Coordinates of C-alpha atoms (C1' of nucleotides) in Angstrom, one line a residue:
Chain A
X1 CA -0.8 4.4 2.5
X2 CA -3.8 3.8 4.7
X3 CA -6.4 6.6 4.9
X4 CA -6.3 6.3 8.6
X5 CA -3.3 8.6 8.4
X6 CA -5.4 11.4 7.0
X7 CA -8.0 11.0 9.8
X8 CA -5.3 11.0 12.4
X9 CA -3.8 14.2 11.1
X10 CA -7.1 16.1 11.0
X11 CA -8.2 14.8 14.4
X12 CA -4.8 15.7 16.0
X13 CA -5.0 19.2 14.5
X14 CA -8.4 19.6 15.9
X15 CA -7.1 18.7 19.4
X16 CA -4.3 21.2 18.9
X17 CA -6.8 24.0 18.2
X18 CA -9.0 22.9 21.1
X19 CA -6.1 23.4 23.4
X20 CA -7.9 22.3 26.5
X21 CA -6.9 20.0 29.4
X22 CA -10.3 18.3 29.2
X23 CA -10.3 15.3 26.9
X24 CA -12.6 15.0 23.9
X25 CA -14.6 11.8 23.3
X26 CA -14.4 9.7 20.2
X27 CA -18.1 10.2 19.5
X28 CA -17.6 14.0 19.3
X29 CA -14.5 13.8 17.1
X30 CA -16.2 11.3 14.8
X31 CA -19.4 13.3 14.5
X32 CA -17.4 16.5 13.9
X33 CA -15.5 15.0 11.0
X34 CA -18.3 12.8 9.7
X35 CA -16.3 9.6 10.2
X36 CA -17.3 6.1 11.4
X37 CA -17.0 6.3 15.2
X38 CA -15.9 2.7 15.8
X39 CA -13.1 2.6 13.3
X40 CA -11.8 6.0 14.3
X41 CA -11.4 4.5 17.8
X42 CA -9.0 2.0 16.4
X43 CA -6.8 4.7 15.0
X44 CA -6.8 6.7 18.1
X45 CA -5.8 3.7 20.1
X46 CA -2.8 3.3 17.8
X47 CA -1.9 7.0 18.5
X48 CA -2.2 6.2 22.3
X49 CA 0.2 3.3 21.9
X50 CA 2.6 5.5 20.1
X51 CA 2.5 8.0 22.9
X52 CA 1.0 10.8 21.0
X53 CA -2.4 10.8 22.8
X54 CA -3.5 10.2 26.3
X55 CA -6.8 8.4 26.9
X56 CA -9.2 8.9 29.9
X57 CA -11.9 6.4 30.7
X58 CA -15.2 7.0 32.5
X59 CA -17.7 9.8 32.2
X60 CA -16.4 13.0 30.5
X61 CA -13.5 10.9 29.3
X62 CA -11.9 10.9 25.9
X63 CA -8.5 11.8 24.3
X64 CA -6.0 14.6 24.8
X65 CA -2.7 15.4 23.2
X66 CA 0.2 13.9 25.2
X67 CA 2.8 16.4 23.9
X68 CA 3.0 19.9 22.5
X69 CA 2.2 20.3 18.9
X70 CA 5.8 21.3 18.1
X71 CA 7.0 18.0 19.5
X72 CA 4.8 15.8 17.2
X73 CA 6.3 15.3 13.8
X74 CA 4.4 14.0 10.8
X75 CA 6.8 11.0 10.8
X76 CA 5.4 10.1 14.3
X77 CA 1.9 10.1 13.0
X78 CA 2.6 8.0 9.9
X79 CA 4.7 5.5 11.9
X80 CA 1.9 5.2 14.6
X81 CA -0.8 4.4 12.0
X82 CA 1.0 2.6 9.1
X83 CA 3.8 1.0 11.1
X84 CA 7.5 1.4 11.0
X85 CA 8.1 -0.8 8.0
X86 CA 9.6 0.9 4.9
X87 CA 7.4 1.0 1.7
X88 CA 10.0 -1.0 -0.2
X89 CA 11.2 -4.3 1.3
X90 CA 14.0 -6.3 -0.2
X91 CA 13.3 -10.0 -0.4
X92 CA 16.8 -10.8 -1.7
X93 CA 15.6 -12.3 -4.9
X94 CA 19.2 -11.9 -6.2
X95 CA 20.1 -14.8 -3.9
X96 CA 18.1 -17.1 -6.2
X97 CA 19.3 -15.5 -9.4
X98 CA 21.4 -17.3 -11.9
X99 CA 25.1 -17.2 -11.0
X100 CA 24.6 -16.0 -7.4
X101 CA 27.4 -17.0 -5.1
X102 CA 26.9 -20.1 -2.9
X103 CA 27.2 -18.5 0.5
X104 CA 25.1 -15.5 -0.5
X105 CA 26.2 -12.0 -1.2
X106 CA 28.5 -10.4 1.4
X107 CA 27.5 -6.8 0.7
X108 CA 24.1 -5.1 0.8
X109 CA 21.8 -5.2 -2.2
X110 CA 22.4 -2.2 -4.4
X111 CA 18.7 -2.0 -5.4
X112 CA 17.7 -2.0 -1.8
X113 CA 20.3 0.6 -0.9
X114 CA 19.0 3.0 -3.6
X115 CA 15.4 2.5 -2.5
X116 CA 16.4 3.1 1.1
X117 CA 18.0 6.4 0.1
X118 CA 14.7 7.6 -1.3
X119 CA 12.8 6.2 1.7
X120 CA 15.2 8.1 4.0
X121 CA 14.5 11.4 2.0
X122 CA 10.8 10.8 2.6
X123 CA 11.2 10.2 6.3
X124 CA 13.5 13.2 6.7
X125 CA 10.9 15.4 5.1
X126 CA 8.2 14.1 7.4
X127 CA 10.5 14.4 10.4
X128 CA 11.2 18.0 9.5
X129 CA 7.5 19.0 9.8
X130 CA 5.5 19.2 13.0
X131 CA 1.8 19.6 13.8
X132 CA 2.7 23.2 14.8
X133 CA 4.0 23.9 11.3
X134 CA 0.8 22.5 9.6
X135 CA -1.3 24.5 12.1
X136 CA 0.5 27.7 11.2
X137 CA 0.1 27.1 7.5
X138 CA -3.6 26.3 7.8
X139 CA -4.2 29.5 9.9
X140 CA -2.4 31.5 7.3
X141 CA -5.1 30.7 4.8
X142 CA -8.1 30.5 7.1
X143 CA -7.6 32.5 10.3
X144 CA -11.1 31.6 11.6
X145 CA -10.3 27.9 12.0
X146 CA -9.0 28.0 15.6
X147 CA -12.0 29.7 17.0
X148 CA -14.5 27.6 15.0
X149 CA -12.8 24.4 16.0
X150 CA -12.6 25.5 19.7
X151 CA -16.3 26.2 19.6
X152 CA -17.1 22.8 18.1
X153 CA -15.1 20.6 20.4
X154 CA -13.8 22.7 23.2
X155 CA -15.2 23.9 26.5
X156 CA -18.9 24.7 26.2
Chain B
X1 CA 4.6 -0.8 -2.4
X2 CA 4.1 -3.8 -4.7
X3 CA 6.9 -6.3 -4.8
X4 CA 6.7 -6.2 -8.6
X5 CA 8.9 -3.1 -8.3
X6 CA 11.7 -5.2 -6.9
X7 CA 11.3 -7.8 -9.7
X8 CA 11.4 -5.1 -12.4
X9 CA 14.5 -3.5 -10.9
X10 CA 16.5 -6.7 -10.9
X11 CA 15.3 -7.8 -14.4
X12 CA 16.1 -4.4 -15.8
X13 CA 19.5 -4.5 -14.3
X14 CA 20.1 -8.0 -15.8
X15 CA 19.1 -6.6 -19.2
X16 CA 21.6 -3.7 -18.7
X17 CA 24.4 -6.2 -18.0
X18 CA 23.4 -8.4 -20.9
X19 CA 23.9 -5.4 -23.2
X20 CA 22.8 -7.2 -26.4
X21 CA 20.5 -6.2 -29.3
X22 CA 18.8 -9.6 -29.2
X23 CA 15.8 -9.7 -26.9
X24 CA 15.6 -12.1 -23.9
X25 CA 12.4 -14.1 -23.4
X26 CA 10.3 -13.9 -20.3
X27 CA 10.9 -17.6 -19.7
X28 CA 14.6 -17.2 -19.4
X29 CA 14.3 -14.1 -17.2
X30 CA 11.9 -15.8 -14.9
X31 CA 13.9 -19.0 -14.7
X32 CA 17.1 -17.0 -14.0
X33 CA 15.5 -15.1 -11.1
X34 CA 13.3 -18.0 -9.8
X35 CA 10.1 -16.1 -10.3
X36 CA 6.7 -17.1 -11.6
X37 CA 6.9 -16.7 -15.3
X38 CA 3.2 -15.7 -16.0
X39 CA 3.1 -13.0 -13.4
X40 CA 6.5 -11.6 -14.4
X41 CA 5.1 -11.2 -17.9
X42 CA 2.4 -8.8 -16.5
X43 CA 5.1 -6.6 -14.9
X44 CA 7.1 -6.5 -18.1
X45 CA 4.1 -5.5 -20.1
X46 CA 3.7 -2.6 -17.7
X47 CA 7.3 -1.6 -18.4
X48 CA 6.6 -1.8 -22.2
X49 CA 3.6 0.5 -21.8
X50 CA 5.8 2.9 -19.9
X51 CA 8.3 2.9 -22.7
X52 CA 11.2 1.4 -20.8
X53 CA 11.2 -1.9 -22.6
X54 CA 10.7 -3.0 -26.2
X55 CA 8.9 -6.3 -26.9
X56 CA 9.4 -8.6 -29.9
X57 CA 7.0 -11.3 -30.8
X58 CA 7.6 -14.6 -32.6
X59 CA 10.5 -17.0 -32.4
X60 CA 13.6 -15.7 -30.6
X61 CA 11.4 -12.8 -29.4
X62 CA 11.4 -11.3 -25.9
X63 CA 12.2 -8.0 -24.2
X64 CA 15.0 -5.5 -24.7
X65 CA 15.8 -2.1 -23.1
X66 CA 14.3 0.8 -25.0
X67 CA 16.7 3.4 -23.7
X68 CA 20.2 3.6 -22.2
X69 CA 20.6 2.7 -18.6
X70 CA 21.5 6.3 -17.8
X71 CA 18.2 7.5 -19.1
X72 CA 16.1 5.2 -16.9
X73 CA 15.5 6.6 -13.5
X74 CA 14.1 4.7 -10.5
X75 CA 11.1 7.0 -10.6
X76 CA 10.3 5.7 -14.1
X77 CA 10.3 2.1 -12.8
X78 CA 8.2 2.8 -9.8
X79 CA 5.7 4.8 -11.8
X80 CA 5.5 2.1 -14.4
X81 CA 4.7 -0.6 -11.9
X82 CA 2.9 1.1 -9.1
X83 CA 1.2 3.8 -11.0
X84 CA 1.5 7.6 -10.9
X85 CA -0.7 8.1 -7.8
X86 CA 0.9 9.5 -4.7
X87 CA 1.0 7.3 -1.6
X88 CA -1.1 9.8 0.4
X89 CA -4.3 11.0 -1.2
X90 CA -6.4 13.8 0.3
X91 CA -10.1 13.0 0.4
X92 CA -10.9 16.4 1.7
X93 CA -12.6 15.3 4.9
X94 CA -12.2 18.8 6.2
X95 CA -15.1 19.7 3.9
X96 CA -17.4 17.6 6.1
X97 CA -15.8 18.8 9.3
X98 CA -17.8 20.8 11.8
X99 CA -17.7 24.5 11.0
X100 CA -16.5 24.1 7.4
X101 CA -17.4 27.0 5.1
X102 CA -20.5 26.4 2.9
X103 CA -18.8 26.8 -0.5
X104 CA -15.8 24.7 0.5
X105 CA -12.3 25.9 1.3
X106 CA -10.7 28.2 -1.3
X107 CA -7.1 27.2 -0.5
X108 CA -5.3 23.9 -0.6
X109 CA -5.5 21.6 2.4
X110 CA -2.5 22.1 4.7
X111 CA -2.3 18.5 5.6
X112 CA -2.2 17.5 2.0
X113 CA 0.4 20.1 1.2
X114 CA 2.8 18.9 3.9
X115 CA 2.4 15.3 2.8
X116 CA 3.0 16.3 -0.8
X117 CA 6.2 17.9 0.2
X118 CA 7.4 14.6 1.7
X119 CA 6.2 12.8 -1.4
X120 CA 8.1 15.2 -3.6
X121 CA 11.3 14.6 -1.6
X122 CA 10.8 10.9 -2.2
X123 CA 10.2 11.3 -5.9
X124 CA 13.1 13.7 -6.3
X125 CA 15.4 11.1 -4.7
X126 CA 14.1 8.4 -7.0
X127 CA 14.5 10.7 -10.0
X128 CA 18.1 11.5 -9.1
X129 CA 19.2 7.8 -9.4
X130 CA 19.4 5.9 -12.7
X131 CA 19.9 2.3 -13.5
X132 CA 23.4 3.2 -14.4
X133 CA 24.1 4.4 -10.9
X134 CA 22.7 1.2 -9.3
X135 CA 24.7 -0.8 -11.8
X136 CA 27.9 1.0 -10.9
X137 CA 27.3 0.5 -7.2
X138 CA 26.6 -3.2 -7.6
X139 CA 29.7 -3.7 -9.6
X140 CA 31.8 -1.9 -7.0
X141 CA 31.0 -4.7 -4.5
X142 CA 30.8 -7.6 -6.9
X143 CA 32.9 -7.0 -10.1
X144 CA 32.1 -10.5 -11.5
X145 CA 28.3 -9.8 -11.9
X146 CA 28.5 -8.4 -15.4
X147 CA 30.2 -11.4 -16.9
X148 CA 28.1 -13.9 -15.0
X149 CA 24.9 -12.2 -16.0
X150 CA 26.0 -11.9 -19.6
X151 CA 26.8 -15.6 -19.6
X152 CA 23.4 -16.5 -18.1
X153 CA 21.2 -14.5 -20.5
X154 CA 23.3 -13.1 -23.2
X155 CA 24.6 -14.5 -26.6
X156 CA 25.3 -18.1 -26.3
Chain C
dG1 C1' -25.2 20.1 56.4
dT2 C1' -21.7 16.7 55.5
dG3 C1' -19.4 12.3 54.6
dC4 C1' -19.9 7.9 52.7
dG5 C1' -21.3 4.1 49.6
dA6 C1' -23.5 1.9 46.1
dA7 C1' -25.9 2.4 41.6
dT8 C1' -25.2 4.2 37.1
dA9 C1' -24.0 5.8 32.7
dC10 C1' -20.4 6.7 30.0
dT11 C1' -15.8 5.8 28.3
dC12 C1' -12.0 3.0 26.2
dG13 C1' -10.1 -1.6 24.6
dG14 C1' -9.6 -5.7 22.2
dA15 C1' -11.8 -9.6 19.6
dT16 C1' -14.6 -10.4 15.5
dA17 C1' -16.6 -10.2 10.1
dC18 C1' -16.4 -8.0 5.5
dC19 C1' -14.4 -6.4 1.2
dG20 C1' -11.3 -4.6 -2.4
dC21 C1' -6.8 -4.8 -4.4
dG22 C1' -2.6 -7.0 -5.3
dT23 C1' -1.0 -11.7 -6.4
dG24 C1' -1.0 -15.5 -9.3
dT25 C1' -2.6 -18.2 -13.4
dC26 C1' -4.4 -19.5 -17.8
dC27 C1' -5.4 -19.6 -22.9
dG28 C1' -5.8 -17.2 -27.4
dA29 C1' -4.0 -13.9 -31.3
dG30 C1' 0.0 -12.7 -33.8
dT31 C1' 4.6 -13.1 -35.7
dA32 C1' 9.1 -14.4 -37.2
dA33 C1' 11.7 -18.2 -38.3
dG34 C1' 12.3 -22.6 -40.6
dT35 C1' 11.4 -25.8 -44.5
dG36 C1' 10.4 -27.8 -48.6
dA37 C1' 9.2 -27.5 -53.3
dG38 C1' 9.3 -25.3 -57.6
dG39 C1' 11.6 -22.4 -61.1
Chain D
dC1 C1' 21.3 -22.3 -56.8
dC2 C1' 17.8 -19.0 -55.7
dT3 C1' 12.9 -17.6 -54.6
dC4 C1' 8.7 -18.1 -52.6
dA5 C1' 4.8 -19.7 -49.9
dC6 C1' 3.4 -22.7 -46.4
dT7 C1' 3.8 -24.9 -42.0
dT8 C1' 5.3 -24.7 -37.5
dA9 C1' 6.6 -23.4 -33.1
dC10 C1' 7.4 -19.8 -30.2
dT11 C1' 6.3 -15.2 -28.4
dC12 C1' 3.5 -11.5 -26.3
dG13 C1' -1.1 -9.8 -24.7
dG14 C1' -5.2 -9.5 -22.3
dA15 C1' -9.0 -12.0 -19.7
dC16 C1' -9.9 -15.0 -15.6
dA17 C1' -9.6 -16.9 -10.1
dC18 C1' -7.5 -16.7 -5.4
dG19 C1' -5.8 -14.9 -0.8
dC20 C1' -4.5 -11.5 2.3
dG21 C1' -4.3 -6.8 4.5
dG22 C1' -6.9 -2.9 5.3
dT23 C1' -11.7 -1.5 6.4
dA24 C1' -15.6 -1.5 9.3
dT25 C1' -18.2 -3.1 13.4
dC26 C1' -19.6 -4.9 17.8
dC27 C1' -19.8 -6.1 22.7
dG28 C1' -17.3 -6.5 27.2
dA29 C1' -14.1 -4.4 31.1
dG30 C1' -13.2 -0.4 33.7
dT31 C1' -13.8 4.2 35.8
dA32 C1' -15.4 8.8 37.3
dT33 C1' -19.6 10.8 38.3
dT34 C1' -23.9 11.2 40.7
dC35 C1' -27.6 10.3 43.6
dG36 C1' -29.4 8.8 48.0
dC37 C1' -28.9 7.8 52.7
dA38 C1' -27.1 7.7 57.3
dC39 C1' -24.9 10.4 60.7

DNA sequence: GTGCGAATACTCGGATACCGCGTGTCCGAGTAAGTGAGG
DNA sequence: CCTCACTTACTCGGACACGCGGTATCCGAGTATTCGCAC
């Protein structure tokens, strides 16, 4: 999995804690997380295309959450960055196997089916967790994070 | 995920259906699945290192299952080919974030924890399915497969 | 003082190189089988 | 006829290139702000 997913997660969480209508620029987000600014922009654009962020051009522009934290699942984030394709993709090599029927198999590949079951379990687990859940868990261990983050990126 | 996993799955299933003490050579397995023989060898070696296959050198050598089909889970196969590392790996970028504590965070990263939960669900689903299960499902749709496969790779 | 307009600086957005890992291939070491001679 | 040692051919095993997707970067298009000027 691309590491852009991790960046997106932390940046989104920061925006959740900021909780301000004013957008935050890529430069500030990149500096705050010690990440390459140019590449981070690419990931944020992907989040915009997926409808998770809103972008604002011009002076004092930047990015802002498009939905509430409770309406953004981890599945949304992963899909936005890594794409919707499943990790395992069946190339139907059984079609070229010795003794395969001429017209191809009529039913689904059993190997593919079993892998899809595991993939579904993964996606279900991601779908069941929202940014609000992660936020709550993080605050449980470090209650000072919201204030600190708000001070770093939020209204001056 | 590497496509070698798909190859390994189908090859292992073939060996399950062959159900013979005599090993099958890489050349025959590769020809039977229309796969590059040299590269397939690499994957089979990984399966040997993982303890799923036994290798026999010399004339009439080849590979044979090391355990019963019911004792080989899909998790074993994926781990053998793709390695034990989880898909998501936490690089602790929060340590370099603005306002992070000097001595580092004492508790686990909430993002990492949530991703690990999803990863665990995936691994659990893989662990719950064995080659015997996949075999049974495949035979349900195509009862002729065992005989055909046995004829292609098994005792002449 | 107020409204308007152009200059300006800042932002996002897509097009462009670089690099590491998976993909693919090759040749050498080792081994079991086959073979022939000798007892 | 049986045993043994050599030859042989086949196998696995690790070391060696290639190509593509992710990583990283830059410059151009667009916009809200801001400053100055006219009224």
